[in-house]
Coordinates of C-alpha atoms in Angstrom, one line a residue:
X150 CA 0.3 0.1 0.1
X151 CA 3.2 2.3 1.0
X152 CA 4.6 1.6 -2.4
X153 CA 1.1 2.7 -4.7
X154 CA 1.1 5.3 -2.3
X155 CA 4.5 6.6 -3.3
X156 CA 3.4 6.0 -7.2
X157 CA 0.1 7.8 -6.9
X158 CA 2.1 10.9 -4.7
X159 CA 5.0 10.9 -8.2
X160 CA 2.3 10.3 -11.2
X161 CA 0.3 13.4 -9.1
X162 CA 3.9 15.7 -9.2
X163 CA 4.9 14.7 -12.6
X164 CA 1.6 15.4 -13.6
X165 CA 1.3 18.7 -12.3
X166 CA 4.7 19.9 -13.2
X167 CA 3.4 19.0 -17.6
X168 CA 0.1 20.5 -16.7
X169 CA 1.5 23.5 -16.1
X170 CA 3.9 23.1 -19.1
X171 CA 0.4 23.0 -21.4
X172 CA -0.7 25.6 -19.7
X173 CA 0.6 28.0 -21.8
X174 CA 0.8 26.6 -26.0
X175 CA -1.8 27.8 -26.8
X176 CA -1.0 31.3 -25.9
X177 CA 2.7 30.7 -27.9
X178 CA 0.8 29.5 -31.0
X179 CA -1.3 33.0 -30.8
X180 CA 1.4 35.4 -30.3
X181 CA 5.0 34.4 -30.7
X182 CA 4.0 32.4 -34.2
X183 CA 1.4 35.4 -34.9
X184 CA 4.0 36.2 -37.9
X185 CA 3.5 32.6 -39.6
X186 CA -0.1 32.8 -39.2
X187 CA 0.2 36.5 -41.3
X188 CA 1.2 34.7 -43.8
X189 CA -1.1 31.8 -44.3
X190 CA -4.5 33.5 -43.7
X191 CA -2.8 35.8 -46.5
X192 CA -3.7 38.9 -43.7
X193 CA -1.5 42.3 -44.5
X194 CA 1.7 42.5 -42.6
X195 CA 0.3 46.3 -41.8
X196 CA -1.6 44.8 -39.9
X197 CA 0.0 42.3 -37.1
X198 CA -0.5 44.8 -34.4
X199 CA -4.0 44.2 -34.6
X200 CA -3.7 41.2 -35.1
X201 CA -2.0 40.1 -32.4
X202 CA -4.2 42.4 -30.0
X203 CA -8.2 41.2 -31.1
X204 CA -6.3 37.4 -30.7
X205 CA -4.4 37.9 -27.2
X206 CA -7.8 40.0 -25.9
X207 CA -10.1 37.2 -26.8
X208 CA -8.1 34.5 -25.9
X209 CA -7.9 36.1 -21.9
X210 CA -11.5 36.8 -21.3
X211 CA -11.8 33.5 -22.4
X212 CA -8.9 31.8 -19.8
X213 CA -11.6 34.5 -17.5
X214 CA -14.8 32.6 -18.3
X215 CA -12.9 29.0 -17.9
X216 CA -11.3 30.1 -14.8
X217 CA -14.8 32.3 -12.9
X218 CA -16.9 29.3 -14.1
X219 CA -14.4 26.6 -12.5
X220 CA -13.9 28.7 -9.8
X221 CA -17.3 28.6 -9.1
X222 CA -18.0 24.9 -9.0
X223 CA -14.8 24.6 -6.8
X224 CA -16.1 26.9 -4.3
X225 CA -20.1 26.3 -4.4
X226 CA -19.7 22.6 -5.1
X227 CA -21.2 20.8 -1.8
X228 CA -18.5 18.9 0.5
X229 CA -20.3 15.7 -0.1
X230 CA -19.3 15.7 -4.0
X231 CA -15.8 17.7 -3.2
X232 CA -14.3 14.3 -3.8
X233 CA -14.9 14.1 -7.6
X234 CA -13.0 17.1 -8.2
X235 CA -9.5 15.3 -8.9
X236 CA -12.5 13.5 -12.0
X237 CA -13.2 16.5 -13.1
X238 CA -10.5 17.9 -13.7
X239 CA -9.2 14.3 -16.1
X240 CA -11.6 15.9 -18.3
X241 CA -10.9 19.3 -18.3
X242 CA -7.1 18.3 -19.4
X243 CA -8.5 16.3 -22.2
X244 CA -10.2 19.2 -23.4
X245 CA -7.1 20.8 -23.5
X246 CA -5.9 18.3 -25.2
X247 CA -8.6 18.3 -28.4
X248 CA -8.8 21.9 -28.6
X249 CA -5.5 21.9 -30.6
X250 CA -6.7 19.3 -32.6
X251 CA -8.8 22.8 -33.2
X252 CA -6.6 24.4 -34.0
X253 CA -4.0 22.2 -36.3
X254 CA -7.4 21.2 -38.8
X255 CA -8.5 25.3 -39.0
X256 CA -4.8 25.5 -39.9
X257 CA -4.0 23.0 -41.8
X258 CA -6.8 22.4 -43.8
X259 CA -9.5 24.5 -46.2
X260 CA -6.9 24.3 -49.2
X261 CA -4.2 27.6 -49.2
X262 CA -5.5 29.9 -46.5
X263 CA -6.8 28.0 -44.4
X264 CA -9.4 28.5 -42.5
X265 CA -9.6 31.4 -40.0
X266 CA -12.3 32.1 -38.8
X267 CA -12.2 28.0 -37.0
X268 CA -8.6 28.9 -35.9
X269 CA -9.7 32.3 -33.9
X270 CA -11.9 30.1 -32.3
X271 CA -10.4 27.5 -31.7
X272 CA -7.8 29.4 -29.7
X273 CA -11.0 30.8 -28.1
X274 CA -11.7 27.5 -27.1
X275 CA -8.2 27.1 -26.6
X276 CA -8.2 29.5 -23.2
X277 CA -11.7 28.9 -22.1
X278 CA -10.2 24.8 -21.4
X279 CA -7.0 27.0 -19.7
X280 CA -8.8 29.2 -17.8
X281 CA -10.6 26.2 -16.1
X282 CA -7.8 23.6 -16.4
X283 CA -5.6 26.2 -14.2
X284 CA -8.0 26.5 -11.5
X285 CA -9.5 23.2 -11.0
X286 CA -5.7 21.7 -11.2
X287 CA -4.7 24.7 -8.9
X288 CA -7.7 23.1 -6.4
X289 CA -7.1 19.8 -6.8
X290 CA -3.3 19.6 -5.7
X291 CA -2.2 22.8 -4.0
X292 CA 0.2 20.7 -2.0
X293 CA 1.7 20.1 -5.1
X294 CA 1.3 24.2 -7.2
X295 CA 5.4 24.3 -7.1
X296 CA 5.5 22.2 -10.0
X297 CA 2.4 23.4 -11.9
X298 CA 3.2 27.0 -11.0
X299 CA 7.3 26.6 -12.1
X300 CA 6.7 24.3 -15.3
X301 CA 4.8 27.4 -16.4
X302 CA 7.5 30.4 -18.1
X303 CA 9.1 26.9 -19.5
X304 CA 6.3 27.3 -22.5
X305 CA 8.1 30.4 -23.9
X306 CA 11.7 29.2 -23.7
X307 CA 10.5 26.0 -25.2
X308 CA 8.9 27.3 -28.1
X309 CA 11.8 30.0 -28.3
X310 CA 13.8 27.7 -28.5
X311 CA 12.2 25.7 -31.5
X312 CA 11.5 28.3 -33.8
X313 CA 15.2 29.2 -33.6
X314 CA 16.7 26.0 -34.4
X315 CA 13.3 24.9 -36.8
X316 CA 14.3 28.6 -38.6
X317 CA 18.1 27.6 -39.0
X318 CA 17.9 24.0 -39.5
X319 CA 15.1 25.1 -42.6
X320 CA 17.3 28.4 -43.7
X321 CA 17.5 28.2 -47.3
X322 CA 15.5 25.2 -47.9
X323 CA 13.7 25.0 -51.5
X324 CA 10.2 24.0 -52.1
X325 CA 9.4 24.6 -48.5
X326 CA 7.2 26.6 -46.9
X327 CA 8.8 27.3 -43.7
X328 CA 5.7 29.9 -42.5
X329 CA 3.3 26.9 -43.0
X330 CA 5.2 24.3 -41.4
X331 CA 7.0 25.7 -38.8
X332 CA 3.6 26.2 -37.2
X333 CA 1.4 23.0 -37.3
X334 CA 4.9 21.0 -35.6
X335 CA 4.1 23.4 -33.2
X336 CA 1.0 22.8 -33.0
X337 CA 2.0 19.1 -32.8
X338 CA 4.3 19.3 -30.8
X339 CA 1.3 21.2 -27.9
X340 CA -1.1 18.2 -28.3
X341 CA 1.7 16.2 -27.4
X342 CA 3.1 18.0 -24.7
X343 CA -0.4 18.8 -23.3
X344 CA -1.7 14.3 -24.3
X345 CA 1.3 13.4 -22.5
X346 CA 0.6 15.9 -19.3
X347 CA -3.6 14.3 -19.6
X348 CA -2.0 10.8 -19.6
X349 CA -0.3 11.2 -16.1
X350 CA -2.9 13.2 -14.7
X351 CA -6.0 10.6 -15.4
X352 CA -3.4 8.1 -14.4
X353 CA -2.3 9.9 -11.0
X354 CA -6.0 11.2 -10.5
X355 CA -7.8 7.6 -11.2
X356 CA -5.5 6.3 -8.8
X357 CA -6.3 8.9 -6.4
X358 CA -9.8 8.4 -6.7
X359 CA -10.1 4.9 -6.5
X360 CA -8.3 5.7 -2.4
X361 CA -10.8 7.6 -1.6
X362 CA -13.3 5.6 -1.9
X363 CA -11.1 2.7 -0.5
X364 CA -11.4 5.5 3.0
X365 CA -15.1 5.7 2.8
X366 CA -15.6 1.9 1.8
X367 CA -13.2 0.5 4.9
X368 CA -13.7 3.4 7.8
X369 CA -12.0 2.6 10.2
X370 CA -9.8 0.2 9.0
X371 CA -8.4 2.3 6.1
X372 CA -7.9 4.8 8.8
X373 CA -5.6 2.9 10.7
X374 CA -2.9 3.7 7.2
X375 CA -3.5 8.1 9.2
X376 CA -0.3 9.2 9.8
X377 CA -0.4 12.3 12.4
X378 CA 2.5 14.4 12.7
X379 CA 3.2 15.5 16.8
X380 CA 5.7 17.0 18.6
X381 CA 6.6 15.7 22.1
X382 CA 8.2 17.7 24.1
X383 CA 9.4 17.5 28.1
X384 CA 7.4 19.0 29.9
X385 CA 9.9 21.9 31.7
X386 CA 10.6 22.3 27.4
X387 CA 6.1 22.5 27.3
X388 CA 6.4 25.6 30.8
X389 CA 9.2 27.5 28.8
X390 CA 7.9 27.6 25.3
X391 CA 4.4 28.7 26.5
X392 CA 6.1 31.6 28.5
X393 CA 7.7 32.4 25.0
X394 CA 4.5 32.1 23.6
X395 CA 3.0 34.6 25.8
X396 CA 5.8 37.1 26.0
X397 CA 5.2 37.3 21.6
X398 CA 1.4 38.4 22.2
X399 CA -1.6 37.9 24.4
X400 CA -3.6 36.9 21.2
X401 CA -2.4 34.2 20.4
X402 CA -2.5 32.2 23.7
X403 CA -6.3 31.8 22.1
X404 CA -5.2 30.5 19.3
X405 CA -5.0 25.8 19.0
X406 CA -2.8 23.9 16.9
X407 CA -5.1 21.0 15.4
X408 CA -4.6 17.6 15.0
X409 CA -3.3 15.6 11.6
X410 CA -1.0 17.3 8.7
X411 CA 0.1 15.5 5.7
X412 CA 1.9 12.2 6.0
X413 CA 5.4 12.7 6.2
X414 CA 8.5 10.2 6.6
X415 CA 8.9 8.1 8.7
X416 CA 11.9 9.6 10.2
X417 CA 9.5 12.5 10.1
X418 CA 6.9 11.7 11.6
X419 CA 7.5 12.6 16.1
X420 CA 10.2 15.6 16.8
X421 CA 11.4 14.7 19.8
X422 CA 11.9 16.8 23.2
X423 CA 15.9 16.1 24.6
X424 CA 13.7 13.5 27.5
X425 CA 11.8 12.1 24.6
X426 CA 12.5 8.5 25.4
X427 CA 11.1 5.6 22.6
X428 CA 9.0 4.2 24.2
X429 CA 6.9 7.6 24.6
X430 CA 6.9 8.1 20.6
X431 CA 5.7 5.2 20.1
X432 CA 2.6 5.4 22.8
X433 CA 2.4 8.3 22.3
X434 CA 1.9 7.9 18.3
X435 CA -1.0 6.1 18.7
X436 CA -2.5 7.3 21.4
X437 CA -3.3 10.9 18.4
X438 CA -3.5 8.4 15.4
X439 CA -6.6 6.7 17.4
X440 CA -7.5 9.9 18.1
X441 CA -7.4 11.9 15.1
X442 CA -8.9 8.6 14.0
X443 CA -11.9 9.4 15.3
X444 CA -12.0 13.0 15.3
X445 CA -11.6 12.3 11.2
X446 CA -14.5 10.5 11.1
X447 CA -16.8 12.3 12.4
X448 CA -15.9 15.6 11.1
X449 CA -15.8 13.8 7.3
X450 CA -19.7 12.3 8.5
X451 CA -21.3 15.9 9.0
X452 CA -19.3 17.8 6.2
X453 CA -20.5 15.6 3.6
X454 CA -23.1 16.8 3.1
X455 CA -22.0 20.6 3.0
X456 CA -22.8 23.7 1.2
X457 CA -20.4 26.3 1.1
X458 CA -20.4 28.2 4.1
X459 CA -19.2 32.9 3.7
X460 CA -17.7 33.5 6.5
X461 CA -16.0 29.7 6.2
X462 CA -14.3 30.5 3.3
X463 CA -13.3 34.8 3.4
X464 CA -11.9 33.8 6.6
X465 CA -9.7 30.7 4.4
X466 CA -8.7 34.2 1.9
X467 CA -8.0 36.3 5.2
X468 CA -5.7 34.1 6.3
X469 CA -3.7 33.6 3.2
X470 CA -4.5 37.7 2.3
X471 CA -0.9 38.8 1.7
X472 CA 0.3 35.5 -0.6
X473 CA -3.3 36.2 -2.8
X474 CA -2.1 39.9 -2.8
X475 CA 1.2 39.4 -3.8
X476 CA 0.1 37.2 -6.9
X477 CA -2.5 39.5 -7.7
X478 CA -0.1 42.7 -7.8
X479 CA 2.5 40.0 -10.2
X480 CA -0.5 39.2 -12.2
X481 CA -3.1 42.1 -12.4
X482 CA 0.1 44.7 -13.7
X483 CA 1.9 42.7 -16.2
X484 CA 0.3 43.4 -19.1
X485 CA -0.7 46.9 -18.6
X486 CA 3.1 47.2 -19.9
X487 CA 4.5 44.8 -20.9
X488 CA 5.1 43.4 -24.1
X489 CA 3.3 46.9 -26.2
X490 CA 5.4 49.4 -24.5
X491 CA 8.4 47.6 -22.9
X492 CA 10.8 46.4 -24.6
X493 CA 9.1 47.2 -28.4
X494 CA 8.0 50.6 -28.3
X495 CA 11.2 52.0 -26.6
X496 CA 13.5 49.7 -29.0
X497 CA 14.3 48.0 -32.6
X498 CA 12.5 45.0 -33.7
X499 CA 16.3 43.2 -32.6
X500 CA 16.9 44.2 -29.6
X501 CA 13.3 44.4 -28.6
X502 CA 13.3 40.6 -29.7
X503 CA 16.3 39.7 -28.4
X504 CA 15.7 41.3 -24.6
X505 CA 12.4 39.6 -24.5
X506 CA 14.4 35.8 -24.0
X507 CA 15.8 37.6 -21.7
X508 CA 12.6 38.3 -20.0
X509 CA 11.7 33.9 -21.1
X510 CA 14.4 33.0 -19.4
X511 CA 14.1 35.7 -16.1
X512 CA 10.9 34.1 -15.8
X513 CA 11.8 30.5 -15.6
X514 CA 14.0 31.0 -13.2
X515 CA 12.3 31.5 -10.2
X516 CA 9.9 29.3 -11.0
X517 CA 12.1 26.4 -10.3
X518 CA 14.3 27.0 -7.7
X519 CA 10.8 27.3 -6.0
X520 CA 10.0 23.6 -7.3
X521 CA 13.8 23.2 -5.3
X522 CA 13.3 25.0 -1.9
X523 CA 9.9 23.0 -2.3
X524 CA 10.5 19.6 -2.5
X525 CA 13.5 20.5 0.2
X526 CA 11.0 21.8 2.3
X527 CA 11.9 25.1 3.1
X528 CA 9.3 26.4 -0.1
X529 CA 6.8 29.1 0.2
X530 CA 4.0 26.3 0.9
X531 CA 4.2 26.8 4.1
X532 CA 1.8 28.5 7.1
X533 CA 3.4 32.5 6.8
X534 CA 1.9 32.6 10.6
X535 CA 4.5 30.1 12.2
X536 CA 7.3 31.6 8.7
X537 CA 6.8 35.2 8.7
X538 CA 10.0 35.9 6.7
X539 CA 8.0 34.3 3.4
X540 CA 6.3 38.2 4.0
X541 CA 9.5 40.3 3.1
X542 CA 9.0 38.9 -0.5
X543 CA 6.2 41.7 -0.5
X544 CA 9.8 43.7 -0.9
X545 CA 10.1 43.0 -4.7
X546 CA 7.3 44.9 -5.0
X547 CA 9.7 47.6 -4.6
X548 CA 11.4 47.9 -8.1
X549 CA 8.8 46.1 -9.4
X550 CA 6.7 48.8 -9.4
X551 CA 9.6 52.0 -10.3
X552 CA 10.2 49.8 -13.4
X553 CA 6.5 50.5 -14.3
X554 CA 6.4 54.1 -13.6
X555 CA 10.4 53.8 -16.0
X556 CA 8.8 52.4 -19.2
X557 CA 5.9 55.5 -19.1
X558 CA 8.6 58.4 -19.0
X559 CA 9.7 58.1 -22.3
X560 CA 6.3 59.0 -23.7
X561 CA 5.0 61.4 -22.0
X562 CA 8.3 63.4 -21.2
X563 CA 10.9 61.9 -24.1
X564 CA 13.4 65.9 -23.5
X565 CA 14.3 64.3 -19.9
X566 CA 17.8 63.0 -20.0
X567 CA 16.3 59.8 -18.7
X568 CA 13.9 59.5 -21.5
X569 CA 16.6 59.6 -24.1
X570 CA 19.0 56.7 -21.9
X571 CA 16.1 54.9 -22.1
X572 CA 15.8 54.7 -25.6
X573 CA 19.0 55.0 -27.1
X574 CA 20.9 52.5 -24.3
X575 CA 20.3 48.6 -24.8
X576 CA 21.8 47.9 -21.8
X577 CA 20.5 50.1 -19.8
X578 CA 16.6 49.0 -20.6
X579 CA 18.0 45.3 -21.2
X580 CA 18.4 46.3 -17.2
X581 CA 14.9 47.8 -16.0
X582 CA 13.0 44.9 -18.1
X583 CA 15.1 42.4 -16.4
X584 CA 14.0 44.0 -12.8
X585 CA 10.9 44.2 -14.3
X586 CA 10.7 40.6 -15.0
X587 CA 13.3 38.9 -12.0
X588 CA 10.7 41.0 -9.7
X589 CA 7.3 40.2 -11.2
X590 CA 8.4 36.4 -11.3
X591 CA 9.2 36.3 -7.6
X592 CA 6.4 37.7 -6.3
X593 CA 3.9 35.8 -8.6
X594 CA 5.4 32.3 -8.2
X595 CA 5.8 33.1 -4.0
X596 CA 2.1 34.0 -3.9
X597 CA 0.5 31.3 -5.7
X598 CA 2.4 29.0 -4.1
X599 CA 1.8 30.3 0.3
X600 CA -1.6 31.1 -1.4
X601 CA -3.1 27.9 -1.4
X602 CA -2.0 25.9 2.0
X603 CA -2.7 28.7 4.8
X604 CA -6.3 26.7 5.9
X605 CA -3.8 23.3 6.4
X606 CA -4.1 21.5 9.3
X607 CA -1.2 21.8 11.9
X608 CA 0.3 19.4 14.5
X609 CA -0.4 18.7 17.8
X610 CA 1.8 19.5 20.4
X611 CA 1.4 17.2 23.7
X612 CA 4.0 17.0 26.8
X613 CA 5.4 13.6 28.1
X614 CA 2.5 14.0 31.1
X615 CA 0.2 13.7 28.9
X616 CA 0.3 9.9 28.7
X617 CA 0.1 7.2 31.1
X618 CA 2.8 4.7 30.2
X619 CA 1.6 1.9 32.6
X620 CA -1.7 1.8 30.3
X621 CA -1.6 -1.7 28.4
X622 CA -4.7 -1.4 25.9
X623 CA -2.2 0.4 24.0
X624 CA -0.6 -1.6 21.5
X625 CA 3.5 -3.4 20.9
X626 CA 5.1 -1.5 18.3
X627 CA 4.3 -4.9 16.6
X628 CA 0.9 -4.9 17.2
X629 CA -0.3 -1.9 17.4
X630 CA -2.2 -2.3 14.3
X631 CA -3.8 -5.7 14.9
X632 CA -7.6 -7.4 14.7
X633 CA -8.0 -4.7 18.7
X634 CA -6.7 -1.7 16.5
X635 CA -10.7 -0.2 17.3
X636 CA -11.7 -1.8 21.3
X637 CA -8.0 -0.4 21.5
X638 CA -8.7 3.7 21.1
X639 CA -11.8 3.4 21.9
X640 CA -10.1 2.6 25.5
X641 CA -7.3 5.4 24.4
X642 CA -10.1 8.1 24.0
X643 CA -12.5 7.2 26.6
X644 CA -9.4 7.6 28.9
X645 CA -7.8 11.0 26.9
X646 CA -11.5 11.8 28.2
X647 CA -11.7 11.3 31.5
X648 CA -7.5 13.4 31.4
X649 CA -8.9 16.3 29.1
X650 CA -11.6 16.3 32.6
X651 CA -9.2 16.2 35.3
X652 CA -7.0 19.2 32.5
X653 CA -4.7 17.9 31.3
X654 CA -4.9 17.1 27.6
X655 CA -3.3 17.8 25.3
X656 CA -2.4 21.2 25.0
X657 CA -1.3 24.1 22.1
X658 CA 1.5 25.5 22.6
X659 CA -0.2 28.9 23.8
X660 CA -3.2 26.9 25.3
X661 CA -4.9 26.7 28.5
X662 CA -5.4 22.5 28.7
X663 CA -7.9 23.6 25.0
X664 CA -8.4 21.5 22.5
X665 CA -10.5 22.2 19.3
X666 CA -13.7 19.5 18.5
X667 CA -12.3 18.9 15.0
X668 CA -10.1 19.5 12.9
X669 CA -9.9 22.3 10.2
X670 CA -11.3 21.1 6.4
X671 CA -7.8 20.5 4.1
X672 CA -10.8 21.2 1.6
X673 CA -10.8 25.1 2.0
X674 CA -6.8 25.1 0.3
X675 CA -8.4 24.2 -2.3
X676 CA -10.9 26.7 -2.6
X677 CA -8.9 30.1 -2.1
X678 CA -6.7 28.8 -4.2
X679 CA -9.1 28.4 -6.7
X680 CA -10.2 32.1 -5.1
X681 CA -6.6 33.4 -5.9
X682 CA -6.2 33.1 -9.8
X683 CA -9.8 33.9 -10.2
X684 CA -8.8 37.6 -8.8
X685 CA -5.7 37.8 -10.3
X686 CA -7.0 37.0 -13.6
X687 CA -9.4 39.5 -13.1
X688 CA -6.5 42.2 -12.7
X689 CA -4.6 40.8 -15.0
X690 CA -8.3 41.3 -18.0
X691 CA -8.6 44.7 -16.6
X692 CA -5.3 46.5 -17.2
X693 CA -5.0 44.6 -19.8
X694 CA -8.0 46.3 -22.0
X695 CA -6.3 49.6 -20.2
X696 CA -3.0 48.6 -21.5
X697 CA -5.0 48.7 -24.3
X698 CA -7.0 51.9 -24.3
X699 CA -3.2 53.9 -23.7
X700 CA -1.5 52.8 -26.5
X701 CA -4.8 53.7 -28.5
X702 CA -5.3 56.8 -26.9
X703 CA -1.6 57.2 -27.5
X704 CA -1.3 56.9 -31.1
X705 CA -3.7 59.0 -31.7
X706 CA -2.1 62.0 -29.3
X707 CA 2.1 61.3 -30.8
X708 CA 0.6 61.8 -34.3
X709 CA 1.0 65.5 -33.0
X710 CA 2.8 66.5 -30.3
X711 CA 2.1 70.0 -31.0
X712 CA -1.7 69.5 -29.7
X713 CA -0.3 67.4 -26.7
X714 CA -3.7 67.4 -25.0
X715 CA -2.1 67.0 -21.4
X716 CA 0.5 70.1 -22.3
X717 CA -0.7 72.9 -19.7
X718 CA -2.4 70.2 -17.4
X719 CA -0.9 69.3 -13.3
X720 CA 0.7 66.3 -12.9
X721 CA -2.4 64.9 -11.1
X722 CA -5.1 66.6 -13.8
X723 CA -2.8 64.9 -16.3
X724 CA -3.2 61.4 -14.5
X725 CA -6.7 61.9 -14.4
X726 CA -6.7 62.4 -18.7
X727 CA -4.9 59.4 -19.4
X728 CA -6.5 56.9 -17.0
X729 CA -9.6 57.8 -18.1
X730 CA -9.4 58.3 -21.4
X731 CA -7.6 54.9 -21.3
X732 CA -10.0 53.2 -19.6
X733 CA -12.8 54.6 -22.3
X734 CA -11.0 53.3 -25.3
X735 CA -10.5 49.6 -22.9
X736 CA -14.4 49.4 -22.3
X737 CA -14.8 50.0 -26.4
X738 CA -12.0 48.0 -26.9
X739 CA -13.6 44.6 -24.5
X740 CA -17.5 45.1 -25.9
X741 CA -15.3 44.2 -29.8
X742 CA -13.9 41.6 -28.1
X743 CA -15.4 38.6 -29.5
X744 CA -16.4 38.2 -33.3
X745 CA -17.8 35.9 -36.1
X746 CA -16.5 37.5 -39.0
X747 CA -12.8 37.9 -37.5
X748 CA -11.0 38.9 -41.1
X749 CA -13.4 42.2 -42.1
X750 CA -12.3 42.8 -38.7
X751 CA -8.4 42.6 -39.4
X752 CA -8.7 43.9 -43.3
X753 CA -9.7 47.1 -42.3

């Protein structure tokens, strides 16, 4: 049974990694390969910006709608149906793969011109499937989000390397349509990547679903395999820890640690105090396992029909407010300036492309480092209330906002020395873009990884005086899972209740002999994680359209700098002008986001 569980965990980690790797393949097809699609569909090169903006905006809205629907499902689904979320995630992974077949047929078929409308709606459908899959994936496997988020930026690097190699190997090849085959092969690669992800996901989460059903059917027998992470302290150490906690904060004394946690390695199940004994470890572990099993069963029976609780949900969001806001800020503002303003508006196409590649590589580095930290169990997938130093990641918001401001200066103050330096020096522009990309990647990666684990069940802390070692009802090490386990558990829990009535029951470090009746529900983590991605993409879509409206306003005003609209305005009035105009034009663009006649709009 243990080997099967390890294999399932490996499949789930691999599936999360491949799902993240396949996630942005549709955007890479739409954006990175846009110049090749133009020639295939016979669209004039002067309309490349309209083509990219049209498809990108439509896909971002479709992604948001997919995330919205999936998040509503995750949050509002009754608890008794939540065990089927893994099966739903299998469906969304296969939907991502199947939508690429639609894109392939639209681009590769229909003679010399392809089918532009089908291609457009195929990419929009891929975006919708991507949004649903992203939200559900981050909800059903919150403990593996680092693998999911870490592999997302790899798609950009993979596509860039593929384009470089393909163009180099087929340069000057006679009677070979490079613009056609480069995108056909890219779509096929996306099908293979998403197909592998769907297969791994199916294997991992079907087995996981079977294990859940097994636990429900076997009841007490299945719960015997439950491991509980506990911390045993000597009574003198306990007194010292209580004193330290009281000195830190009186308010924290009311908070109690909870029973249960994820299964750990055997050597990490128990952390000893300086006077701990092997027999104490064995007996206390068995005692808490029995206690946890009965509590978990009662909790599951009561929560099986629970519906959405707004108060509980808001409490869960509040506990994760720091990482949620971190990822929202990082995701929300990125398309306001990147890549339309920085780097391409501030330099030529060749330099901008080189800087763009550097940015793609920069996105990857923090994500891979985060995977390594989480694998070593020192990453941000922990309780930030305990490991407070992860909140200091907010320091990266300072250069992040500073770089955004710097990108706007050359457009509005072209005569300033800084503006001239940004336009003339590729190293200066590259440094600012690198700083922006690094700050964005760190904030996004750490925020997404931490948001979904702030409501995890905490381990219980007991002292060696809480246990009666002379009690023979607790079985020996060899017989700890014997047939008499149920009787033993009942006897141990009666002793536990008598002990608590005397005031010497298990306590938390800041406790006063209190113990919550039930452990917290870990399913709240999935709801908070889905809400986090929904909020992040809501801000992304809003500011993406505001950025689009700003660029359209700026282009109209730059036609005649002598009639600059804010020349005689104060800073606040000019700021209000640009924000209002960007919002109006962005709202107009949002109203035109979807169309049934794509070619007519692109040929205007």
